[in-house]
Amino acid sequence: MPVISIANPKGGAGKSTTALVLGTTLAAHGATVTLLDCDPNRPIATWAKGGSSTTMRVMGDVGESGIVSAIDAERASQQFVLVDLEGTASRMVSRAIMRSDLVLIPMQASAVDAAQAARAVSLVQEEEQVVGRTIPFRVLFTRTSPAIPTRNEKMIIDELRGAGIPVLTSHLNERAAYKSMFTYGQTLAELDTSLVNGVPAALENAERLSGEIIELVTSLNRKAAA
Amino acid sequence: MNTKPSFGFGKLAEIQPATSEPAPAVAREVDRVAEKLGFPSREVPTRRKRRVAVDEPTDQLNLRAAIADINQFVEWCEAERMSYREGFGRLVAKIGQA
């Protein structure tokens, strides 16, 4: 049921990596997942040609006019619908957000990413007013060091928290294994550990992030039902 | 792949597909708000191509003709729902025929 849009108008914030890691991890746990690849470069649709045995369904030919009906059709049959949006401020992004149960806003701990993430937050908040319901969103830090948080990171996290912007506890760490998923067209679990470093750590990170999303979605569901 | 309970995968079964409520009638309003915030449409409308492509070299022919002939030609093309190029082609095809 939950439609999770992954949005940040800035390119390179980690949207497609987040979508792919989250989608394949959920599918590996037996969840039915559709990923709508709305990035005009079609990174996930290209990834899907790599022959991975994941059960995640990838749809790559979704445009501005078809996005809403594609989301509605998939949510009726799948447990999760992930929407990987383009790194542009566009009407397609806004329409996907309108139909979302959760918006993830991935960003790197940099001022440039933060400024663009703020645009996405403003859009979500404006749309809430129009559609007359809450559209929950969370900022997700990507490409962070698994070891020590940088000063930049701490500063930006503090600033977001201070502004009341909800931030996920889990980060998507900087891991070679995430890039290798795109290189080999495989899921983390399928990667050859003799060719790729740090697969177990990436798997652990992916599990932690996916677990937090499941917790969040179930608590949002309960709140909505109450 | 392990399923540590602390990661919350136990709750996966609670999440089920669901038909969504009908699309809100505010789609136009959402587009307007998005536009105001700098999220405009990026989709370029594509024009439909003509039905019959010209697959041979073409050039222009300007001619001064009798108005009566022109009128007859134009009426014939309209009646047959064809372009002047097609009409002219049909006439040319008659050359040499009895």
mmCIF file of N, CA, C and O in Angstrom, chain B:
data_model
loop_
_atom_site.group_PDB
_atom_site.id
_atom_site.type_symbol
_atom_site.label_atom_id
_atom_site.label_comp_id
_atom_site.label_asym_id
_atom_site.label_seq_id
_atom_site.Cartn_x
_atom_site.Cartn_y
_atom_site.Cartn_z
ATOM 1 N N MET B 1 20.553 -13.786 3.968
ATOM 2 C CA MET B 1 20.214 -12.503 4.585
ATOM 3 C C MET B 1 19.515 -12.750 5.920
ATOM 4 O O MET B 1 18.625 -13.573 6.019
ATOM 5 N N ASN B 2 19.941 -12.064 6.964
ATOM 6 C CA ASN B 2 19.332 -12.320 8.264
ATOM 7 C C ASN B 2 18.163 -11.368 8.508
ATOM 8 O O ASN B 2 18.070 -10.307 7.931
ATOM 9 N N THR B 3 17.263 -11.804 9.393
ATOM 10 C CA THR B 3 16.121 -10.942 9.696
ATOM 11 C C THR B 3 16.136 -10.652 11.188
ATOM 12 O O THR B 3 15.424 -11.289 11.950
ATOM 13 N N LYS B 4 16.970 -9.719 11.551
ATOM 14 C CA LYS B 4 17.047 -9.367 12.969
ATOM 15 C C LYS B 4 15.759 -8.664 13.356
ATOM 16 O O LYS B 4 15.371 -7.703 12.707
ATOM 17 N N PRO B 5 15.113 -9.130 14.414
ATOM 18 C CA PRO B 5 13.841 -8.516 14.809
ATOM 19 C C PRO B 5 13.984 -7.025 15.093
ATOM 20 O O PRO B 5 13.075 -6.254 14.860
ATOM 21 N N SER B 6 15.166 -6.632 15.530
ATOM 22 C CA SER B 6 15.361 -5.228 15.868
ATOM 23 C C SER B 6 15.218 -4.321 14.643
ATOM 24 O O SER B 6 15.024 -3.129 14.763
ATOM 25 N N PHE B 7 15.336 -4.919 13.448
ATOM 26 C CA PHE B 7 15.229 -4.113 12.236
ATOM 27 C C PHE B 7 13.776 -3.877 11.830
ATOM 28 O O PHE B 7 13.512 -3.135 10.904
ATOM 29 N N GLY B 8 12.853 -4.543 12.467
ATOM 30 C CA GLY B 8 11.447 -4.219 12.231
ATOM 31 C C GLY B 8 10.792 -4.944 11.076
ATOM 32 O O GLY B 8 9.710 -4.572 10.650
ATOM 33 N N PHE B 9 11.433 -6.013 10.564
ATOM 34 C CA PHE B 9 10.832 -6.697 9.417
ATOM 35 C C PHE B 9 9.628 -7.549 9.818
ATOM 36 O O PHE B 9 8.871 -7.988 8.972
ATOM 37 N N GLY B 10 9.479 -7.791 11.123
ATOM 38 C CA GLY B 10 8.332 -8.566 11.602
ATOM 39 C C GLY B 10 7.007 -7.908 11.259
ATOM 40 O O GLY B 10 5.981 -8.568 11.149
ATOM 41 N N LYS B 11 7.060 -6.590 11.064
ATOM 42 C CA LYS B 11 5.814 -5.850 10.810
ATOM 43 C C LYS B 11 5.456 -5.789 9.334
ATOM 44 O O LYS B 11 4.481 -5.143 8.948
ATOM 45 N N LEU B 12 6.284 -6.451 8.518
ATOM 46 C CA LEU B 12 6.089 -6.379 7.065
ATOM 47 C C LEU B 12 4.696 -6.845 6.652
ATOM 48 O O LEU B 12 4.077 -6.272 5.754
ATOM 49 N N ALA B 13 4.208 -7.895 7.340
ATOM 50 C CA ALA B 13 2.905 -8.467 6.971
ATOM 51 C C ALA B 13 1.750 -7.500 7.218
ATOM 52 O O ALA B 13 0.682 -7.638 6.630
ATOM 53 N N GLU B 14 1.988 -6.525 8.094
ATOM 54 C CA GLU B 14 0.921 -5.540 8.380
ATOM 55 C C GLU B 14 0.663 -4.632 7.185
ATOM 56 O O GLU B 14 -0.368 -3.987 7.083
ATOM 57 N N ILE B 15 1.660 -4.558 6.315
ATOM 58 C CA ILE B 15 1.552 -3.636 5.185
ATOM 59 C C ILE B 15 0.987 -4.383 3.989
ATOM 60 O O ILE B 15 1.597 -5.320 3.490
ATOM 61 N N GLN B 16 -0.196 -4.006 3.590
ATOM 62 C CA GLN B 16 -0.886 -4.714 2.515
ATOM 63 C C GLN B 16 -1.273 -3.769 1.385
ATOM 64 O O GLN B 16 -1.434 -2.572 1.611
ATOM 65 N N PRO B 17 -1.422 -4.329 0.163
ATOM 66 C CA PRO B 17 -1.870 -3.476 -0.938
ATOM 67 C C PRO B 17 -3.239 -2.881 -0.628
ATOM 68 O O PRO B 17 -4.011 -3.481 0.111
ATOM 69 N N ALA B 18 -3.528 -1.747 -1.194
ATOM 70 C CA ALA B 18 -4.832 -1.127 -0.951
ATOM 71 C C ALA B 18 -5.206 -0.266 -2.131
ATOM 72 O O ALA B 18 -4.353 0.419 -2.692
ATOM 73 N N THR B 19 -6.460 -0.359 -2.501
ATOM 74 C CA THR B 19 -6.911 0.550 -3.559
ATOM 75 C C THR B 19 -6.964 1.934 -2.951
ATOM 76 O O THR B 19 -7.319 2.112 -1.795
ATOM 77 N N SER B 20 -6.586 2.896 -3.745
ATOM 78 C CA SER B 20 -6.507 4.235 -3.197
ATOM 79 C C SER B 20 -7.842 4.945 -3.350
ATOM 80 O O SER B 20 -8.669 4.575 -4.174
ATOM 81 N N GLU B 21 -7.990 5.945 -2.555
ATOM 82 C CA GLU B 21 -9.163 6.792 -2.684
ATOM 83 C C GLU B 21 -9.087 7.476 -4.055
ATOM 84 O O GLU B 21 -7.997 7.621 -4.596
ATOM 85 N N PRO B 22 -10.231 7.859 -4.623
ATOM 86 C CA PRO B 22 -10.176 8.478 -5.949
ATOM 87 C C PRO B 22 -9.284 9.715 -5.951
ATOM 88 O O PRO B 22 -9.178 10.404 -4.930
ATOM 89 N N ALA B 23 -8.645 9.945 -7.080
ATOM 90 C CA ALA B 23 -7.730 11.083 -7.174
ATOM 91 C C ALA B 23 -8.472 12.369 -6.807
ATOM 92 O O ALA B 23 -9.604 12.572 -7.238
ATOM 93 N N PRO B 24 -7.868 13.190 -5.985
ATOM 94 C CA PRO B 24 -8.577 14.404 -5.566
ATOM 95 C C PRO B 24 -8.795 15.345 -6.738
ATOM 96 O O PRO B 24 -8.039 15.348 -7.702
ATOM 97 N N ALA B 25 -9.846 16.112 -6.613
ATOM 98 C CA ALA B 25 -10.187 17.031 -7.693
ATOM 99 C C ALA B 25 -9.272 18.254 -7.703
ATOM 100 O O ALA B 25 -9.513 19.203 -8.432
ATOM 101 N N VAL B 26 -8.245 18.205 -6.851
ATOM 102 C CA VAL B 26 -7.408 19.392 -6.707
ATOM 103 C C VAL B 26 -6.121 19.311 -7.535
ATOM 104 O O VAL B 26 -5.218 20.106 -7.363
ATOM 105 N N ALA B 27 -6.061 18.324 -8.452
ATOM 106 C CA ALA B 27 -4.832 18.116 -9.222
ATOM 107 C C ALA B 27 -4.373 19.409 -9.894
ATOM 108 O O ALA B 27 -3.188 19.743 -9.895
ATOM 109 N N ARG B 28 -5.325 20.140 -10.429
ATOM 110 C CA ARG B 28 -4.991 21.384 -11.121
ATOM 111 C C ARG B 28 -4.387 22.408 -10.143
ATOM 112 O O ARG B 28 -3.433 23.106 -10.462
ATOM 113 N N GLU B 29 -4.964 22.402 -8.962
ATOM 114 C CA GLU B 29 -4.491 23.327 -7.921
ATOM 115 C C GLU B 29 -3.080 22.950 -7.474
ATOM 116 O O GLU B 29 -2.223 23.806 -7.256
ATOM 117 N N VAL B 30 -2.831 21.622 -7.369
ATOM 118 C CA VAL B 30 -1.495 21.151 -6.995
ATOM 119 C C VAL B 30 -0.487 21.588 -8.064
ATOM 120 O O VAL B 30 0.601 22.065 -7.753
ATOM 121 N N ASP B 31 -0.869 21.451 -9.333
ATOM 122 C CA ASP B 31 0.022 21.871 -10.426
ATOM 123 C C ASP B 31 0.324 23.369 -10.320
ATOM 124 O O ASP B 31 1.445 23.809 -10.564
ATOM 125 N N ARG B 32 -0.691 24.133 -9.922
ATOM 126 C CA ARG B 32 -0.521 25.583 -9.845
ATOM 127 C C ARG B 32 0.462 25.945 -8.720
ATOM 128 O O ARG B 32 1.367 26.747 -8.899
ATOM 129 N N VAL B 33 0.274 25.294 -7.582
ATOM 130 C CA VAL B 33 1.156 25.539 -6.437
ATOM 131 C C VAL B 33 2.590 25.139 -6.793
ATOM 132 O O VAL B 33 3.548 25.845 -6.491
ATOM 133 N N ALA B 34 2.714 23.982 -7.456
ATOM 134 C CA ALA B 34 4.039 23.488 -7.840
ATOM 135 C C ALA B 34 4.725 24.483 -8.777
ATOM 136 O O ALA B 34 5.908 24.782 -8.626
ATOM 137 N N GLU B 35 3.963 25.000 -9.704
ATOM 138 C CA GLU B 35 4.496 25.962 -10.678
ATOM 139 C C GLU B 35 5.034 27.199 -9.952
ATOM 140 O O GLU B 35 6.112 27.700 -10.255
ATOM 141 N N LYS B 36 4.271 27.636 -8.964
ATOM 142 C CA LYS B 36 4.642 28.830 -8.194
ATOM 143 C C LYS B 36 5.966 28.596 -7.462
ATOM 144 O O LYS B 36 6.781 29.510 -7.317
ATOM 145 N N LEU B 37 6.198 27.358 -7.011
ATOM 146 C CA LEU B 37 7.419 27.042 -6.266
ATOM 147 C C LEU B 37 8.567 26.637 -7.183
ATOM 148 O O LEU B 37 9.591 26.166 -6.725
ATOM 149 N N GLY B 38 8.359 26.790 -8.477
ATOM 150 C CA GLY B 38 9.439 26.469 -9.414
ATOM 151 C C GLY B 38 9.485 25.011 -9.816
ATOM 152 O O GLY B 38 10.554 24.485 -10.130
ATOM 153 N N PHE B 39 8.339 24.331 -9.775
ATOM 154 C CA PHE B 39 8.262 22.943 -10.232
ATOM 155 C C PHE B 39 7.325 22.885 -11.447
ATOM 156 O O PHE B 39 6.216 22.367 -11.361
ATOM 157 N N PRO B 40 7.731 23.446 -12.575
ATOM 158 C CA PRO B 40 6.825 23.494 -13.725
ATOM 159 C C PRO B 40 6.827 22.183 -14.505
ATOM 160 O O PRO B 40 7.612 21.285 -14.207
ATOM 161 N N SER B 41 5.950 22.121 -15.492
ATOM 162 C CA SER B 41 5.946 20.954 -16.367
ATOM 163 C C SER B 41 7.221 20.955 -17.203
ATOM 164 O O SER B 41 7.638 21.977 -17.705
ATOM 165 N N ARG B 42 7.847 19.795 -17.312
ATOM 166 C CA ARG B 42 9.074 19.694 -18.125
ATOM 167 C C ARG B 42 8.815 18.846 -19.355
ATOM 168 O O ARG B 42 9.721 18.501 -20.080
ATOM 169 N N GLU B 43 7.552 18.478 -19.525
ATOM 170 C CA GLU B 43 7.235 17.593 -20.635
ATOM 171 C C GLU B 43 6.902 18.438 -21.853
ATOM 172 O O GLU B 43 6.010 19.280 -21.811
ATOM 173 N N VAL B 44 7.643 18.242 -22.934
ATOM 174 C CA VAL B 44 7.373 19.008 -24.144
ATOM 175 C C VAL B 44 6.283 18.290 -24.918
ATOM 176 O O VAL B 44 6.427 17.113 -25.231
ATOM 177 N N PRO B 45 5.163 18.987 -25.208
ATOM 178 C CA PRO B 45 4.125 18.300 -25.979
ATOM 179 C C PRO B 45 4.645 17.962 -27.368
ATOM 180 O O PRO B 45 5.226 18.816 -28.037
ATOM 181 N N THR B 46 4.459 16.730 -27.783
ATOM 182 C CA THR B 46 4.953 16.346 -29.106
ATOM 183 C C THR B 46 3.810 16.377 -30.113
ATOM 184 O O THR B 46 2.737 15.855 -29.846
ATOM 185 N N ARG B 47 4.061 17.017 -31.238
ATOM 186 C CA ARG B 47 3.035 17.125 -32.265
ATOM 187 C C ARG B 47 2.957 15.842 -33.044
ATOM 188 O O ARG B 47 3.983 15.219 -33.314
ATOM 189 N N ARG B 48 1.747 15.463 -33.415
ATOM 190 C CA ARG B 48 1.604 14.246 -34.215
ATOM 191 C C ARG B 48 2.185 14.465 -35.594
ATOM 192 O O ARG B 48 1.972 15.517 -36.209
ATOM 193 N N LYS B 49 2.920 13.502 -36.077
ATOM 194 C CA LYS B 49 3.491 13.610 -37.418
ATOM 195 C C LYS B 49 2.395 13.421 -38.464
ATOM 196 O O LYS B 49 1.380 12.784 -38.198
ATOM 197 N N ARG B 50 2.613 13.959 -39.696
ATOM 198 C CA ARG B 50 1.616 13.803 -40.742
ATOM 199 C C ARG B 50 1.444 12.321 -41.079
ATOM 200 O O ARG B 50 2.351 11.523 -40.895
ATOM 201 N N ARG B 51 0.244 12.002 -41.557
ATOM 202 C CA ARG B 51 -0.101 10.594 -41.736
ATOM 203 C C ARG B 51 0.751 9.913 -42.803
ATOM 204 O O ARG B 51 1.244 8.830 -42.629
ATOM 205 N N VAL B 52 0.907 10.611 -43.964
ATOM 206 C CA VAL B 52 1.685 10.012 -45.045
ATOM 207 C C VAL B 52 2.991 10.788 -45.192
ATOM 208 O O VAL B 52 2.983 11.970 -45.520
ATOM 209 N N ALA B 53 4.073 10.129 -44.908
ATOM 210 C CA ALA B 53 5.358 10.812 -45.019
ATOM 211 C C ALA B 53 5.750 10.891 -46.491
ATOM 212 O O ALA B 53 5.415 10.011 -47.288
ATOM 213 N N VAL B 54 6.421 11.990 -46.835
ATOM 214 C CA VAL B 54 6.915 12.117 -48.211
ATOM 215 C C VAL B 54 8.244 11.378 -48.270
ATOM 216 O O VAL B 54 9.190 11.748 -47.598
ATOM 217 N N ASP B 55 8.261 10.311 -49.033
ATOM 218 C CA ASP B 55 9.480 9.511 -49.028
ATOM 219 C C ASP B 55 10.265 9.635 -50.328
ATOM 220 O O ASP B 55 11.021 8.759 -50.705
ATOM 221 N N GLU B 56 10.000 10.733 -51.074
ATOM 222 C CA GLU B 56 10.802 10.950 -52.284
ATOM 223 C C GLU B 56 11.165 12.430 -52.342
ATOM 224 O O GLU B 56 10.523 13.258 -51.692
ATOM 225 N N PRO B 57 12.175 12.770 -53.113
ATOM 226 C CA PRO B 57 12.578 14.175 -53.166
ATOM 227 C C PRO B 57 11.434 15.042 -53.694
ATOM 228 O O PRO B 57 10.682 14.624 -54.565
ATOM 229 N N THR B 58 11.310 16.235 -53.135
ATOM 230 C CA THR B 58 10.248 17.136 -53.599
ATOM 231 C C THR B 58 10.833 18.507 -53.927
ATOM 232 O O THR B 58 11.922 18.853 -53.472
ATOM 233 N N ASP B 59 10.118 19.250 -54.754
ATOM 234 C CA ASP B 59 10.509 20.632 -55.063
ATOM 235 C C ASP B 59 9.228 21.397 -55.349
ATOM 236 O O ASP B 59 8.146 20.813 -55.360
ATOM 237 N N GLN B 60 9.366 22.707 -55.604
ATOM 238 C CA GLN B 60 8.160 23.511 -55.829
ATOM 239 C C GLN B 60 7.940 23.781 -57.305
ATOM 240 O O GLN B 60 8.891 23.875 -58.073
ATOM 241 N N LEU B 61 6.685 23.953 -57.679
ATOM 242 C CA LEU B 61 6.334 24.352 -59.038
ATOM 243 C C LEU B 61 5.319 25.480 -58.933
ATOM 244 O O LEU B 61 4.232 25.286 -58.394
ATOM 245 N N ASN B 62 5.717 26.669 -59.378
ATOM 246 C CA ASN B 62 4.754 27.778 -59.404
ATOM 247 C C ASN B 62 4.261 27.928 -60.835
ATOM 248 O O ASN B 62 5.064 27.987 -61.765
ATOM 249 N N LEU B 63 2.948 27.985 -61.006
ATOM 250 C CA LEU B 63 2.479 28.136 -62.374
ATOM 251 C C LEU B 63 1.333 29.123 -62.446
ATOM 252 O O LEU B 63 0.577 29.280 -61.475
ATOM 253 N N ARG B 64 1.239 29.828 -63.539
ATOM 254 C CA ARG B 64 0.107 30.730 -63.782
ATOM 255 C C ARG B 64 -0.884 29.944 -64.622
ATOM 256 O O ARG B 64 -0.542 29.454 -65.698
ATOM 257 N N ALA B 65 -2.068 29.770 -64.097
ATOM 258 C CA ALA B 65 -3.054 28.947 -64.806
ATOM 259 C C ALA B 65 -4.375 29.684 -64.894
ATOM 260 O O ALA B 65 -4.592 30.686 -64.193
ATOM 261 N N ALA B 66 -5.263 29.216 -65.719
ATOM 262 C CA ALA B 66 -6.614 29.789 -65.842
ATOM 263 C C ALA B 66 -7.356 29.555 -64.538
ATOM 264 O O ALA B 66 -7.277 28.458 -63.958
ATOM 265 N N ILE B 67 -8.044 30.591 -64.053
ATOM 266 C CA ILE B 67 -8.756 30.473 -62.777
ATOM 267 C C ILE B 67 -9.752 29.320 -62.801
ATOM 268 O O ILE B 67 -9.897 28.578 -61.829
ATOM 269 N N ALA B 68 -10.408 29.154 -63.953
ATOM 270 C CA ALA B 68 -11.386 28.058 -64.054
ATOM 271 C C ALA B 68 -10.701 26.720 -63.824
ATOM 272 O O ALA B 68 -11.230 25.852 -63.109
ATOM 273 N N ASP B 69 -9.511 26.578 -64.425
ATOM 274 C CA ASP B 69 -8.772 25.315 -64.243
ATOM 275 C C ASP B 69 -8.364 25.145 -62.770
ATOM 276 O O ASP B 69 -8.488 24.058 -62.207
ATOM 277 N N ILE B 70 -7.884 26.273 -62.211
ATOM 278 C CA ILE B 70 -7.467 26.215 -60.799
ATOM 279 C C ILE B 70 -8.647 25.800 -59.922
ATOM 280 O O ILE B 70 -8.542 24.897 -59.092
ATOM 281 N N ASN B 71 -9.803 26.461 -60.149
ATOM 282 C CA ASN B 71 -10.978 26.154 -59.329
ATOM 283 C C ASN B 71 -11.385 24.701 -59.454
ATOM 284 O O ASN B 71 -11.710 24.045 -58.461
ATOM 285 N N GLN B 72 -11.358 24.212 -60.694
ATOM 286 C CA GLN B 72 -11.756 22.814 -60.910
ATOM 287 C C GLN B 72 -10.795 21.868 -60.178
ATOM 288 O O GLN B 72 -11.217 20.891 -59.556
ATOM 289 N N PHE B 73 -9.500 22.227 -60.257
ATOM 290 C CA PHE B 73 -8.469 21.393 -59.617
ATOM 291 C C PHE B 73 -8.660 21.385 -58.096
ATOM 292 O O PHE B 73 -8.660 20.339 -57.444
ATOM 293 N N VAL B 74 -8.873 22.610 -57.517
ATOM 294 C CA VAL B 74 -9.034 22.727 -56.070
ATOM 295 C C VAL B 74 -10.275 21.965 -55.600
ATOM 296 O O VAL B 74 -10.232 21.226 -54.597
ATOM 297 N N GLU B 75 -11.371 22.125 -56.364
ATOM 298 C CA GLU B 75 -12.606 21.419 -55.975
ATOM 299 C C GLU B 75 -12.413 19.902 -56.012
ATOM 300 O O GLU B 75 -12.883 19.174 -55.140
ATOM 301 N N TRP B 76 -11.715 19.454 -57.059
ATOM 302 C CA TRP B 76 -11.470 18.005 -57.199
ATOM 303 C C TRP B 76 -10.635 17.503 -56.009
ATOM 304 O O TRP B 76 -10.960 16.483 -55.402
ATOM 305 N N CYS B 77 -9.587 18.261 -55.661
ATOM 306 C CA CYS B 77 -8.733 17.860 -54.525
ATOM 307 C C CYS B 77 -9.544 17.827 -53.232
ATOM 308 O O CYS B 77 -9.381 16.907 -52.406
ATOM 309 N N GLU B 78 -10.413 18.814 -53.056
ATOM 310 C CA GLU B 78 -11.218 18.851 -51.826
ATOM 311 C C GLU B 78 -12.184 17.680 -51.779
ATOM 312 O O GLU B 78 -12.350 17.029 -50.750
ATOM 313 N N ALA B 79 -12.829 17.421 -52.920
ATOM 314 C CA ALA B 79 -13.796 16.327 -52.976
ATOM 315 C C ALA B 79 -13.117 14.989 -52.676
ATOM 316 O O ALA B 79 -13.692 14.114 -52.023
ATOM 317 N N GLU B 80 -11.900 14.849 -53.177
ATOM 318 C CA GLU B 80 -11.168 13.585 -52.980
ATOM 319 C C GLU B 80 -10.387 13.575 -51.668
ATOM 320 O O GLU B 80 -9.686 12.601 -51.373
ATOM 321 N N ARG B 81 -10.445 14.702 -50.930
ATOM 322 C CA ARG B 81 -9.712 14.861 -49.659
ATOM 323 C C ARG B 81 -8.234 14.531 -49.820
ATOM 324 O O ARG B 81 -7.656 13.737 -49.081
ATOM 325 N N MET B 82 -7.651 15.156 -50.827
ATOM 326 C CA MET B 82 -6.215 14.920 -51.044
ATOM 327 C C MET B 82 -5.493 16.260 -51.172
ATOM 328 O O MET B 82 -6.111 17.301 -51.424
ATOM 329 N N SER B 83 -4.189 16.230 -50.979
ATOM 330 C CA SER B 83 -3.397 17.447 -51.101
ATOM 331 C C SER B 83 -3.203 17.769 -52.579
ATOM 332 O O SER B 83 -3.408 16.912 -53.448
ATOM 333 N N TYR B 84 -2.794 19.029 -52.872
ATOM 334 C CA TYR B 84 -2.528 19.411 -54.263
ATOM 335 C C TYR B 84 -1.420 18.532 -54.839
ATOM 336 O O TYR B 84 -1.419 18.179 -56.009
ATOM 337 N N ARG B 85 -0.467 18.179 -53.947
ATOM 338 C CA ARG B 85 0.653 17.355 -54.420
ATOM 339 C C ARG B 85 0.133 16.004 -54.916
ATOM 340 O O ARG B 85 0.508 15.532 -55.996
ATOM 341 N N GLU B 86 -0.782 15.424 -54.143
ATOM 342 C CA GLU B 86 -1.337 14.132 -54.555
ATOM 343 C C GLU B 86 -2.162 14.280 -55.837
ATOM 344 O O GLU B 86 -2.075 13.451 -56.741
ATOM 345 N N GLY B 87 -2.948 15.377 -55.888
ATOM 346 C CA GLY B 87 -3.785 15.618 -57.072
ATOM 347 C C GLY B 87 -2.930 15.782 -58.322
ATOM 348 O O GLY B 87 -3.218 15.175 -59.365
ATOM 349 N N PHE B 88 -1.885 16.563 -58.172
ATOM 350 C CA PHE B 88 -0.986 16.774 -59.305
ATOM 351 C C PHE B 88 -0.351 15.451 -59.726
ATOM 352 O O PHE B 88 -0.254 15.142 -60.919
ATOM 353 N N GLY B 89 0.023 14.652 -58.728
ATOM 354 C CA GLY B 89 0.614 13.339 -59.002
ATOM 355 C C GLY B 89 -0.336 12.451 -59.791
ATOM 356 O O GLY B 89 0.080 11.756 -60.732
ATOM 357 N N ARG B 90 -1.627 12.508 -59.417
ATOM 358 C CA ARG B 90 -2.612 11.674 -60.121
ATOM 359 C C ARG B 90 -2.756 12.110 -61.576
ATOM 360 O O ARG B 90 -2.868 11.272 -62.475
ATOM 361 N N LEU B 91 -2.751 13.434 -61.788
ATOM 362 C CA LEU B 91 -2.863 13.946 -63.156
ATOM 363 C C LEU B 91 -1.660 13.529 -63.989
ATOM 364 O O LEU B 91 -1.793 13.087 -65.131
ATOM 365 N N VAL B 92 -0.486 13.650 -63.375
ATOM 366 C CA VAL B 92 0.750 13.271 -64.082
ATOM 367 C C VAL B 92 0.714 11.792 -64.467
ATOM 368 O O VAL B 92 1.153 11.403 -65.556
ATOM 369 N N ALA B 93 0.139 10.985 -63.577
ATOM 370 C CA ALA B 93 0.078 9.546 -63.836
ATOM 371 C C ALA B 93 -0.751 9.236 -65.088
ATOM 372 O O ALA B 93 -0.604 8.175 -65.705
ATOM 373 N N LYS B 94 -1.627 10.189 -65.453
ATOM 374 C CA LYS B 94 -2.488 9.989 -66.628
ATOM 375 C C LYS B 94 -1.753 10.240 -67.947
ATOM 376 O O LYS B 94 -2.247 9.884 -69.013
ATOM 377 N N ILE B 95 -0.612 10.908 -67.851
ATOM 378 C CA ILE B 95 0.117 11.265 -69.067
ATOM 379 C C ILE B 95 0.471 10.002 -69.854
ATOM 380 O O ILE B 95 0.996 9.042 -69.290
ATOM 381 N N GLY B 96 0.158 10.021 -71.113
ATOM 382 C CA GLY B 96 0.489 8.888 -71.968
ATOM 383 C C GLY B 96 -0.602 7.837 -72.000
ATOM 384 O O GLY B 96 -0.562 6.926 -72.817
ATOM 385 N N GLN B 97 -1.564 7.966 -71.056
ATOM 386 C CA GLN B 97 -2.651 6.981 -71.065
ATOM 387 C C GLN B 97 -3.732 7.454 -72.022
ATOM 388 O O GLN B 97 -3.898 8.652 -72.230
ATOM 389 N N ALA B 98 -4.511 6.535 -72.549
ATOM 390 C CA ALA B 98 -5.550 6.890 -73.514
ATOM 391 C C ALA B 98 -6.672 7.645 -72.823
ATOM 392 O O ALA B 98 -6.953 7.386 -71.680
#
